[in-house]
Amino acid sequence: MKIKVETLNDLATLVDYSFTDILHSDPDASKDGIDYDPREVFSGHYVPVNPTPIKDPIYITHSKKFFNELGFSDTLATSEDFIRLFSGDTSQVPEPLKKIGWATGYALSIYGREYYQQCPFQTGNGYGDGRAVSILEAVINGNRWEMQLKGGGRTPYCRGADGRAVLRSSVREFLGQEHMNALGIPSSRSLSLYTSKTETVRRPWFLNGSYSRDPEVMIEENVAITTRVAPSFIRVGQIELFGRRARKKEHPKAMQELEQIVLHLIMREYNDVIDAHLSVQKKVLLLAQEFQKRLTSLVADWIRVGFCQGNFNSDNCAAGGYTLDYGPFGFIDMFDPKYQPWTGGGAHYSFLNQTKAAQRNFDMFRTALQPLLLGDEDALQELEVIKNNFSKLMQVKMIKMWSSKLGLHTFNATLLNELIALMIQTSVDYTIFFRELSCIPNDISSLKKSFYGDSMNDANILLSWVEWFEKWKALINETNPANINATNAESHAKLASKMKQVNPKYTLREWFLVGAYKEAEVGNYTLIKELQEIMQDPYAELSTTIEEKYYRKKPSELFNIAGVSHVSCSS
């Protein structure tokens, strides 16, 4: 029977703090959770730390869909004690809820290269959750969930920052997580969103209408806390931190701590596919194999829906194989293989390069696991085989993804390459093009809805499109099974339905988000809630009014505008 959670006391009966109960605290941590100054953390799996509540919290919204999945009553989100807890005040929680939360450290790798210099101590011992504080872990209806406050205040990993998230980035993260889940892509989830009308922080940002790639002014922004939820928040960078320490023998318990965090990861994220009775070596090899499967599927799915993570470092890569950290993310408008929403991201984290970025993160994960296999040459060799299989598996997943987007039973590389070249030449809206193609039109007329600029009037370009379109239709008719070859009304309808389940009609474009968080800054949350509803049903045919508003190309005047076409940081 599904549990119904109507009060904080109901939630308290479900808590099960496996991370803090099984793993080890930093031995240098304070006992009272007052641990806010930047410092080196040399060992332990976490630092106990109290979140810092935002002042005068105001309810904005909660995920009704996720509340329903958890069995939470909707009235809970606006209750006084729930708002207090999920805006950072843990001082009055009922037992066995804990008053002290926890923050974790991790290592930083950028595109497969270890980094230390951004750490204020130049050692790597200062990287970690600078403003994310986990406050509870619970088993709800058979599923384990960890709940973490984004913007919950300073921790020892804050590197001198204030530990706050601003309303702008919190709105983006809240909507982004739930939209990704609705797209059918593994992701952390959004629980609630609260802001403060009396507490602000200063952040670098852009002037209105600016084309600058760098922030130009400091602005005052309202702080906010969004609660993100996942089976665990263990990152590749976290495993990497303990792998580095074990490799360098940085302290006597380094190898033990690595083994403990890896086994804990398996228990939290992979217990359905990795037998608890196997040896550590067998578990490690299966973990590498299973994570590789999840990571390759995840990135193929990102590209399927036009999502670019923007900052796909190892610390932003969840070891459970789901989407994590909605900082400088973006959904592509005009197709560009080098699309990158973050000004600091570079080509290595651009749209179609995400497959290679994923491989670099997997390489760091594999390197972190290696110390646990030392002395077992067969196991080390098998781990190397798994590593070398990444690009092949990634290619298989990408072929399957492109075939599904194109409605093809048999992949055709020439057709895809010609399409990509045409999409670049024509300046095509990625989402609209594939959605219109999913209708399997008789000619290219409806595809022109996705063309930017004057390309729809270029006779040579249109001729190229007609030729490509005829090849595509011929392949569908000749190579697809009879029930989905579009040669009659029934097979046409089945194929169109199948393609529409792969190619969303609505994606969370940045220029939608800007309007939502700007209205929220003046206390109007209507657009946030409207986007919530629409983006939780991204494959559906909605009303004409919604279609006119959200199924359209990016206005030309918004291209290259700072804060709309690109962002500088997650704030």
Coordinates of C-alpha atoms in Angstrom, one line a residue:
M1 CA 0.0 0.0 0.0
K2 CA 1.3 3.4 -0.9
I3 CA 2.3 5.5 2.1
K4 CA 0.6 8.9 2.5
V5 CA 2.8 11.7 3.9
E6 CA 0.7 14.5 5.2
T7 CA 2.9 15.9 7.9
L8 CA 6.6 16.3 8.8
N9 CA 6.0 13.7 11.5
D10 CA 4.9 11.2 8.8
L11 CA 8.1 11.9 6.8
A12 CA 10.2 11.5 10.0
T13 CA 9.0 7.8 10.3
L14 CA 10.6 7.1 6.9
V15 CA 14.1 8.4 7.4
D16 CA 17.1 6.1 7.0
Y17 CA 20.5 7.9 6.9
S18 CA 22.6 5.2 5.2
F19 CA 25.3 7.7 4.0
T20 CA 26.1 9.1 7.4
D21 CA 25.4 5.9 9.4
I22 CA 27.6 3.6 7.2
L23 CA 30.3 6.0 6.1
H24 CA 32.7 8.1 8.1
S25 CA 32.7 11.7 9.1
D26 CA 35.7 14.0 8.7
P27 CA 37.6 13.5 12.0
D28 CA 38.4 17.2 12.1
A29 CA 34.8 18.3 11.8
S30 CA 33.0 20.1 14.6
K31 CA 30.4 18.2 16.5
D32 CA 27.7 20.9 16.3
G33 CA 27.6 21.4 12.5
I34 CA 28.9 24.9 12.8
D35 CA 31.6 24.5 10.1
Y36 CA 31.3 27.3 7.6
D37 CA 34.8 28.6 7.0
P38 CA 36.9 27.3 4.0
R39 CA 39.4 24.7 5.1
E40 CA 41.1 21.6 3.9
V41 CA 39.3 18.3 4.4
F42 CA 41.9 15.5 4.4
S43 CA 39.8 12.4 5.1
G44 CA 36.3 11.1 5.8
H45 CA 33.4 10.8 3.5
Y46 CA 31.4 13.8 4.6
V47 CA 31.4 16.9 6.8
P48 CA 28.5 17.3 9.2
V49 CA 27.2 20.9 8.6
N50 CA 24.0 22.8 9.5
P51 CA 22.3 24.4 6.6
T52 CA 21.9 28.2 6.9
P53 CA 18.2 29.1 6.6
I54 CA 17.1 31.8 4.2
K55 CA 15.4 34.8 5.8
D56 CA 11.6 35.1 5.7
P57 CA 11.0 32.2 3.3
I58 CA 8.2 32.5 0.7
Y59 CA 6.6 29.6 -1.1
I60 CA 6.9 29.7 -4.9
T61 CA 6.0 26.2 -6.1
H62 CA 6.5 22.5 -5.6
S63 CA 6.5 19.5 -8.0
K64 CA 2.9 18.1 -7.8
K65 CA 4.0 15.2 -10.0
F66 CA 6.9 14.3 -7.7
F67 CA 4.8 14.8 -4.6
N68 CA 2.3 12.4 -5.9
E69 CA 5.0 9.8 -6.7
L70 CA 6.3 10.1 -3.2
G71 CA 2.9 10.0 -1.6
F72 CA 3.2 13.6 -0.3
S73 CA 0.1 15.6 0.3
D74 CA 0.2 18.9 -1.7
T75 CA -0.8 20.8 1.4
L76 CA 2.5 19.7 2.9
A77 CA 4.5 22.1 0.6
T78 CA 2.8 25.2 2.2
S79 CA 2.8 24.0 5.8
E80 CA 4.9 26.0 8.2
D81 CA 7.2 23.2 9.4
F82 CA 7.8 21.9 5.9
I83 CA 8.7 25.4 4.6
R84 CA 11.0 25.9 7.6
L85 CA 12.9 22.7 7.0
F86 CA 13.2 23.0 3.2
S87 CA 14.3 26.6 3.4
G88 CA 17.2 25.6 5.6
D89 CA 16.0 25.7 9.2
T90 CA 16.5 22.2 10.7
S91 CA 16.4 23.4 14.3
Q92 CA 12.9 22.2 15.1
V93 CA 12.6 19.0 13.2
P94 CA 10.8 16.0 14.9
E95 CA 13.0 13.0 15.7
P96 CA 14.4 10.9 14.2
L97 CA 15.0 13.6 11.6
K98 CA 18.5 15.0 12.3
K99 CA 19.2 18.7 12.9
I100 CA 22.6 18.4 11.3
G101 CA 23.0 17.9 7.5
W102 CA 26.1 16.9 5.6
A103 CA 28.3 18.1 2.7
T104 CA 30.8 16.0 0.7
G105 CA 34.1 16.6 -1.0
Y106 CA 35.1 15.6 -4.5
A107 CA 37.9 16.0 -7.0
L108 CA 37.8 18.1 -10.1
S109 CA 38.7 16.8 -13.6
I110 CA 38.1 18.9 -16.7
Y111 CA 37.8 16.8 -19.9
G112 CA 39.9 14.1 -18.3
R113 CA 42.6 16.2 -16.8
E114 CA 43.1 16.4 -13.0
Y115 CA 42.9 19.9 -11.6
Y116 CA 44.2 21.3 -8.3
Q117 CA 44.8 25.0 -8.8
Q118 CA 41.2 26.1 -8.4
C119 CA 41.3 24.7 -4.9
P120 CA 42.3 27.6 -2.6
F121 CA 44.9 25.4 -1.0
Q122 CA 46.3 24.1 -4.3
T123 CA 45.9 20.5 -3.0
G124 CA 42.5 19.5 -4.1
N125 CA 41.3 19.2 -0.5
G126 CA 39.0 22.2 -0.8
Y127 CA 36.7 21.0 -3.6
G128 CA 33.2 19.9 -2.7
D129 CA 29.7 20.9 -1.9
G130 CA 30.1 24.6 -1.4
R131 CA 26.4 25.4 -1.2
A132 CA 24.7 22.1 -1.4
V133 CA 23.7 20.5 2.0
S134 CA 21.9 17.2 2.2
I135 CA 19.4 17.2 5.1
L136 CA 17.7 13.8 5.0
E137 CA 17.7 10.4 3.5
A138 CA 14.5 8.3 3.5
V139 CA 13.0 5.1 2.1
I140 CA 9.7 6.0 0.6
N141 CA 7.5 3.3 -1.0
G142 CA 10.4 1.1 -1.4
N143 CA 12.7 3.7 -3.0
R144 CA 15.6 5.4 -1.3
W145 CA 15.9 9.2 -1.7
E146 CA 18.4 11.8 -0.6
M147 CA 17.1 15.3 -0.3
Q148 CA 19.6 18.2 -0.7
L149 CA 19.2 21.9 -0.4
K150 CA 20.8 23.8 -3.3
G151 CA 21.8 27.2 -1.8
G152 CA 21.7 25.9 1.8
G153 CA 24.6 28.1 3.0
R154 CA 28.3 27.8 3.4
T155 CA 30.3 24.6 4.0
P156 CA 34.0 24.0 4.4
Y157 CA 34.1 23.6 0.6
C158 CA 32.6 27.0 -0.2
R159 CA 36.1 28.5 -1.1
G160 CA 35.1 31.8 0.3
A161 CA 31.7 32.2 -1.4
D162 CA 28.5 32.8 0.4
G163 CA 26.9 29.4 -0.1
R164 CA 23.7 30.9 -1.6
A165 CA 21.8 30.2 -4.9
V166 CA 19.9 33.1 -6.4
L167 CA 16.3 33.0 -7.6
R168 CA 17.3 33.0 -11.2
S169 CA 19.4 29.9 -11.1
S170 CA 17.0 28.2 -8.7
V171 CA 14.0 28.6 -11.1
R172 CA 16.1 27.2 -13.9
E173 CA 17.2 24.2 -11.9
F174 CA 13.7 23.5 -10.5
L175 CA 12.0 23.6 -13.9
G176 CA 14.9 21.8 -15.7
Q177 CA 15.0 18.8 -13.5
E178 CA 11.3 18.0 -13.7
H179 CA 11.3 18.7 -17.5
M180 CA 14.2 16.2 -18.0
N181 CA 12.3 13.6 -16.0
A182 CA 9.2 14.2 -18.2
L183 CA 11.3 13.7 -21.3
G184 CA 12.1 10.2 -19.9
I185 CA 15.7 11.0 -19.2
P186 CA 17.3 9.9 -15.8
S187 CA 17.7 13.0 -13.6
S188 CA 17.8 14.4 -10.1
R189 CA 14.3 15.7 -9.2
S190 CA 12.8 18.9 -7.9
L191 CA 10.8 18.8 -4.7
S192 CA 10.2 22.5 -3.7
L193 CA 11.2 26.0 -4.4
Y194 CA 11.3 28.8 -1.8
T195 CA 12.7 32.3 -2.0
S196 CA 13.4 35.2 0.4
K197 CA 12.1 38.7 -0.1
T198 CA 14.5 40.2 2.6
E199 CA 17.8 38.4 1.8
T200 CA 19.8 39.2 -1.2
V201 CA 23.3 38.6 -2.5
R202 CA 25.4 40.4 -5.1
R203 CA 26.2 38.5 -8.3
P204 CA 28.0 39.4 -11.6
W205 CA 25.6 39.7 -14.5
F206 CA 25.1 41.3 -17.9
L207 CA 23.6 44.6 -19.0
N208 CA 20.2 44.4 -20.6
G209 CA 20.5 43.7 -24.4
S210 CA 24.3 43.1 -24.1
Y211 CA 26.2 40.9 -26.4
S212 CA 29.1 40.5 -23.9
R213 CA 30.5 37.1 -23.2
D214 CA 31.7 38.3 -19.7
P215 CA 29.6 39.8 -16.9
E216 CA 29.6 43.6 -16.8
V217 CA 27.9 44.6 -13.6
M218 CA 27.2 43.4 -10.1
I219 CA 23.5 43.1 -9.3
E220 CA 21.5 42.4 -6.2
E221 CA 19.4 39.2 -6.4
N222 CA 17.0 37.4 -4.1
V223 CA 18.3 34.2 -2.7
A224 CA 16.4 31.0 -3.0
I225 CA 16.6 27.3 -2.1
T226 CA 15.4 24.5 -4.3
T227 CA 15.4 21.0 -2.9
R228 CA 16.8 18.4 -5.3
V229 CA 16.2 14.7 -4.8
A230 CA 18.0 11.6 -6.0
P231 CA 18.8 8.0 -5.0
S232 CA 22.2 9.4 -4.1
F233 CA 24.4 12.4 -4.9
I234 CA 27.6 10.5 -5.4
R235 CA 29.5 11.9 -8.3
V236 CA 32.3 10.6 -10.5
G237 CA 34.5 13.3 -8.9
Q238 CA 33.7 12.0 -5.5
I239 CA 34.9 8.5 -6.4
E240 CA 37.8 10.2 -8.1
L241 CA 38.8 12.0 -4.9
F242 CA 39.1 8.8 -2.9
G243 CA 40.8 7.1 -5.8
R244 CA 43.4 9.8 -5.9
R245 CA 44.0 9.6 -2.2
A246 CA 44.4 5.8 -2.3
R247 CA 46.7 6.0 -5.3
K248 CA 48.9 8.5 -3.6
K249 CA 48.5 6.9 -0.1
E250 CA 47.6 10.3 1.3
H251 CA 46.6 8.8 4.7
P252 CA 46.5 5.3 6.3
K253 CA 42.8 4.8 5.7
A254 CA 42.7 6.0 2.1
M255 CA 42.3 2.6 0.5
Q256 CA 39.7 1.6 3.0
E257 CA 37.7 4.8 2.4
L258 CA 37.8 4.3 -1.4
E259 CA 36.4 0.7 -1.0
Q260 CA 33.7 2.0 1.4
I261 CA 32.5 4.7 -0.9
V262 CA 32.5 2.4 -3.9
L263 CA 30.5 -0.3 -2.1
H264 CA 28.1 2.3 -0.8
L265 CA 27.6 3.6 -4.4
I266 CA 26.8 0.0 -5.5
M267 CA 24.4 -0.4 -2.6
R268 CA 22.6 2.9 -3.4
E269 CA 22.6 2.9 -7.2
Y270 CA 23.3 -0.6 -8.5
N271 CA 21.9 -3.1 -6.0
D272 CA 19.4 -4.4 -8.6
V273 CA 22.1 -5.5 -11.0
I274 CA 25.1 -6.2 -8.7
D275 CA 24.9 -9.2 -6.3
A276 CA 25.8 -8.2 -2.8
H277 CA 27.5 -11.6 -2.2
L278 CA 30.1 -11.1 -4.9
S279 CA 33.8 -10.3 -4.2
V280 CA 34.9 -6.7 -4.2
Q281 CA 36.8 -7.2 -7.4
K282 CA 33.7 -8.7 -9.2
K283 CA 31.6 -5.8 -7.9
V284 CA 34.0 -3.2 -9.2
L285 CA 34.1 -4.7 -12.6
L286 CA 30.4 -4.9 -12.8
L287 CA 30.1 -1.4 -11.6
A288 CA 32.3 -0.1 -14.4
Q289 CA 30.3 -2.0 -16.9
E290 CA 26.9 -0.9 -15.7
F291 CA 28.0 2.7 -15.3
Q292 CA 29.3 2.7 -18.8
K293 CA 25.9 1.5 -20.1
R294 CA 24.0 4.2 -18.2
L295 CA 26.4 7.0 -19.1
T296 CA 26.3 6.2 -22.8
S297 CA 22.5 5.9 -22.8
L298 CA 22.2 9.2 -20.9
V299 CA 24.4 11.2 -23.3
A300 CA 22.6 9.8 -26.3
D301 CA 19.3 10.8 -24.8
W302 CA 20.7 14.3 -24.1
I303 CA 21.5 14.7 -27.8
R304 CA 18.1 13.2 -28.7
V305 CA 16.2 16.1 -27.0
G306 CA 18.7 18.9 -27.7
F307 CA 20.1 19.2 -24.2
C308 CA 23.7 20.4 -23.5
Q309 CA 25.0 20.1 -20.0
G310 CA 27.5 22.9 -20.6
N311 CA 29.9 22.0 -17.8
F312 CA 30.3 18.3 -17.9
N313 CA 33.3 18.0 -15.5
S314 CA 33.7 14.8 -13.5
D315 CA 32.2 16.6 -10.4
N316 CA 29.1 17.3 -12.4
C317 CA 28.7 13.7 -13.6
A318 CA 26.5 11.5 -11.3
A319 CA 28.0 8.1 -10.6
G320 CA 24.5 6.7 -10.8
G321 CA 24.3 7.7 -14.5
Y322 CA 21.6 10.4 -14.3
T323 CA 21.6 14.1 -15.1
L324 CA 23.0 16.2 -12.3
D325 CA 23.8 19.9 -11.7
Y326 CA 21.6 22.2 -13.8
G327 CA 24.0 25.1 -13.8
P328 CA 24.9 26.4 -17.3
F329 CA 22.7 24.0 -19.2
G330 CA 20.7 24.7 -22.3
F331 CA 18.3 23.3 -24.8
I332 CA 19.4 24.0 -28.4
D333 CA 17.4 26.3 -30.6
M334 CA 19.2 26.6 -34.0
F335 CA 21.1 23.4 -34.7
D336 CA 24.9 23.8 -34.2
P337 CA 27.1 20.9 -33.3
K338 CA 29.3 23.3 -31.3
Y339 CA 26.4 24.8 -29.4
Q340 CA 27.6 25.7 -25.9
P341 CA 25.3 27.7 -23.5
W342 CA 28.1 28.4 -21.0
T343 CA 30.7 31.1 -21.9
G344 CA 33.4 29.2 -19.9
G345 CA 32.6 25.8 -21.3
G346 CA 34.5 25.7 -24.6
A347 CA 34.1 23.3 -27.5
H348 CA 35.1 20.3 -25.4
Y349 CA 31.7 20.5 -23.7
S350 CA 29.7 21.5 -26.7
F351 CA 26.5 19.8 -27.9
L352 CA 27.8 17.0 -30.1
N353 CA 31.1 16.7 -28.2
Q354 CA 29.2 15.5 -25.1
T355 CA 29.9 11.9 -26.2
K356 CA 33.7 12.5 -25.9
A357 CA 33.3 14.4 -22.7
A358 CA 31.4 11.4 -21.3
Q359 CA 34.3 9.1 -22.3
R360 CA 36.8 11.4 -20.5
N361 CA 34.6 11.2 -17.3
F362 CA 34.4 7.5 -17.6
D363 CA 38.2 7.3 -17.9
M364 CA 38.5 9.2 -14.7
F365 CA 36.0 6.9 -13.0
R366 CA 37.9 3.8 -14.2
T367 CA 41.2 5.3 -13.0
A368 CA 39.6 5.9 -9.6
L369 CA 38.5 2.2 -9.3
Q370 CA 41.9 0.8 -10.3
P371 CA 43.5 0.8 -6.8
L372 CA 40.8 -1.7 -5.7
L373 CA 42.1 -4.2 -8.2
L374 CA 45.8 -3.9 -7.6
G375 CA 47.4 -7.3 -7.5
D376 CA 44.7 -8.9 -9.6
E377 CA 46.1 -8.7 -13.2
D378 CA 43.2 -10.4 -14.7
A379 CA 40.8 -7.9 -13.2
L380 CA 42.9 -5.0 -14.2
Q381 CA 43.0 -6.3 -17.8
E382 CA 39.2 -6.7 -17.8
L383 CA 38.8 -3.1 -16.5
E384 CA 41.0 -2.0 -19.4
V385 CA 38.8 -3.9 -21.9
I386 CA 35.7 -2.2 -20.4
K387 CA 37.4 1.2 -20.8
N388 CA 38.3 0.5 -24.5
N389 CA 34.7 -0.5 -25.2
F390 CA 33.3 2.9 -24.4
S391 CA 33.6 4.5 -27.8
K392 CA 32.1 1.4 -29.5
L393 CA 29.2 1.3 -27.1
M394 CA 28.6 5.0 -27.4
Q395 CA 28.5 4.7 -31.2
V396 CA 25.9 1.9 -30.9
K397 CA 23.7 4.1 -28.6
M398 CA 24.1 7.1 -31.0
I399 CA 23.1 5.0 -34.0
K400 CA 20.1 3.7 -32.2
M401 CA 19.1 7.2 -31.1
W402 CA 19.5 8.8 -34.6
S403 CA 17.6 5.9 -36.2
S404 CA 14.7 6.5 -33.7
K405 CA 14.6 10.2 -34.3
L406 CA 14.5 9.6 -38.1
G407 CA 11.9 6.8 -37.8
L408 CA 14.3 4.4 -39.5
H409 CA 14.4 0.7 -38.8
T410 CA 17.8 0.5 -40.5
F411 CA 20.4 3.2 -39.8
N412 CA 21.8 5.0 -42.9
A413 CA 25.0 7.0 -42.1
T414 CA 25.0 8.8 -45.5
L415 CA 21.4 10.0 -44.9
L416 CA 22.3 11.3 -41.4
N417 CA 25.5 13.0 -42.6
E418 CA 23.6 14.7 -45.4
L419 CA 21.0 15.8 -42.9
I420 CA 23.5 17.3 -40.5
A421 CA 25.2 19.2 -43.3
L422 CA 21.8 20.6 -44.5
M423 CA 20.7 21.5 -41.0
I424 CA 23.8 23.6 -40.5
Q425 CA 23.6 25.2 -44.0
T426 CA 19.9 26.0 -43.6
S427 CA 20.0 27.1 -39.9
V428 CA 17.3 24.7 -38.7
D429 CA 15.5 24.7 -35.3
Y430 CA 16.4 21.3 -33.9
T431 CA 13.2 20.6 -32.0
I432 CA 10.7 21.9 -34.5
F433 CA 12.4 20.1 -37.5
F434 CA 12.3 16.7 -35.9
R435 CA 8.8 17.2 -34.6
E436 CA 7.5 18.2 -38.0
L437 CA 9.4 15.3 -39.6
S438 CA 7.6 13.0 -37.1
C439 CA 4.3 13.8 -38.8
I440 CA 5.8 12.2 -41.9
P441 CA 4.6 14.9 -44.3
N442 CA 4.0 14.5 -48.0
D443 CA 6.6 17.1 -48.9
I444 CA 9.0 19.6 -47.2
S445 CA 6.4 22.4 -46.8
S446 CA 5.9 21.8 -43.0
L447 CA 9.6 21.3 -42.5
K448 CA 10.1 25.0 -43.5
K449 CA 8.6 26.0 -40.2
S450 CA 11.9 25.1 -38.7
F451 CA 14.1 27.2 -41.1
Y452 CA 15.6 30.4 -39.8
G453 CA 16.4 33.4 -41.9
D454 CA 16.1 33.5 -45.7
S455 CA 17.0 29.9 -46.3
M456 CA 13.4 29.0 -47.1
N457 CA 13.7 31.2 -50.2
D458 CA 16.9 29.8 -51.5
A459 CA 16.1 27.6 -54.5
N460 CA 19.3 25.5 -54.3
I461 CA 18.9 24.8 -50.6
L462 CA 15.2 23.8 -51.1
L463 CA 16.2 21.5 -53.9
S464 CA 18.8 19.8 -51.6
W465 CA 16.0 19.4 -49.0
V466 CA 13.6 17.9 -51.5
E467 CA 16.3 15.4 -52.6
W468 CA 17.1 14.5 -49.0
F469 CA 13.4 14.2 -48.1
E470 CA 12.8 11.8 -51.0
K471 CA 15.7 9.6 -49.9
W472 CA 14.3 9.5 -46.4
K473 CA 10.8 8.6 -47.5
A474 CA 12.2 5.9 -49.7
L475 CA 14.2 4.4 -46.9
I476 CA 11.1 4.4 -44.6
N477 CA 9.0 2.8 -47.2
E478 CA 11.5 0.2 -48.3
T479 CA 13.4 -0.8 -45.2
N480 CA 10.9 -0.4 -42.3
P481 CA 8.7 -3.3 -41.3
A482 CA 5.3 -3.3 -43.0
N483 CA 3.4 -2.0 -39.9
I484 CA 5.6 1.1 -39.7
N485 CA 6.6 1.9 -43.3
A486 CA 4.1 4.7 -43.9
T487 CA 2.8 3.2 -47.1
N488 CA -0.8 3.2 -45.9
A489 CA -2.9 5.1 -43.3
E490 CA -2.4 2.6 -40.5
S491 CA 1.4 2.2 -40.8
H492 CA 1.8 5.9 -41.3
A493 CA -0.1 6.6 -38.1
K494 CA 1.9 4.1 -36.1
L495 CA 5.2 5.4 -37.3
A496 CA 4.2 9.0 -36.7
S497 CA 3.1 8.1 -33.1
K498 CA 6.4 6.3 -32.5
M499 CA 8.5 9.2 -33.7
K500 CA 6.5 11.7 -31.7
Q501 CA 7.4 9.7 -28.6
V502 CA 11.1 10.3 -29.4
N503 CA 11.0 13.8 -30.7
P504 CA 9.5 16.2 -28.1
K505 CA 7.3 19.1 -29.2
Y506 CA 8.3 21.3 -26.3
T507 CA 11.7 21.9 -24.7
L508 CA 12.7 24.3 -21.9
R509 CA 14.4 26.9 -24.0
E510 CA 16.4 29.6 -22.2
W511 CA 14.3 32.5 -23.5
F512 CA 11.2 30.9 -21.9
L513 CA 13.1 30.7 -18.6
V514 CA 14.3 34.3 -18.6
G515 CA 10.7 35.5 -18.6
A516 CA 9.8 33.1 -15.8
Y517 CA 12.6 34.2 -13.4
K518 CA 12.2 37.9 -14.3
E519 CA 8.5 37.8 -13.3
A520 CA 9.4 35.9 -10.2
E521 CA 11.8 38.7 -9.2
V522 CA 8.8 40.9 -8.7
G523 CA 6.7 38.3 -7.0
N524 CA 4.8 36.9 -10.0
Y525 CA 5.1 33.1 -10.2
T526 CA 2.4 32.6 -12.8
L527 CA 4.8 31.9 -15.7
I528 CA 6.8 29.4 -13.5
K529 CA 3.7 27.4 -12.9
E530 CA 2.6 27.6 -16.5
L531 CA 6.0 26.3 -17.7
Q532 CA 5.8 23.5 -15.0
E533 CA 2.5 22.3 -16.6
I534 CA 3.7 22.4 -20.2
M535 CA 7.2 21.1 -19.7
Q536 CA 5.9 18.1 -17.8
D537 CA 4.1 17.0 -20.9
P538 CA 6.7 17.7 -23.6
Y539 CA 5.6 15.1 -26.2
A540 CA 1.9 16.0 -26.2
E541 CA -0.2 18.0 -28.6
L542 CA -1.5 20.8 -26.5
S543 CA -3.9 23.7 -27.1
T544 CA -3.5 26.1 -30.0
T545 CA -2.7 28.9 -27.6
I546 CA 0.1 27.0 -26.0
E547 CA 1.4 25.9 -29.4
E548 CA 1.5 29.5 -30.6
K549 CA 3.4 30.6 -27.5
Y550 CA 5.9 27.8 -27.0
Y551 CA 6.2 25.9 -30.3
R552 CA 8.0 28.5 -32.2
K553 CA 11.5 29.5 -33.3
K554 CA 13.7 31.8 -31.2
P555 CA 13.1 35.4 -32.1
S556 CA 15.9 36.9 -34.2
E557 CA 16.5 39.8 -31.8
L558 CA 17.4 37.3 -29.0
F559 CA 20.3 35.6 -30.7
N560 CA 23.6 36.3 -29.1
I561 CA 22.1 38.3 -26.3
A562 CA 23.9 37.7 -23.0
G563 CA 21.8 35.9 -20.3
V564 CA 19.5 34.6 -23.0
S565 CA 21.8 32.9 -25.6
H566 CA 24.6 32.3 -23.2
V567 CA 25.3 32.5 -19.5
S568 CA 28.5 33.0 -17.5
C569 CA 27.9 30.9 -14.5
S570 CA 25.3 29.1 -12.5
S571 CA 25.3 31.7 -9.6

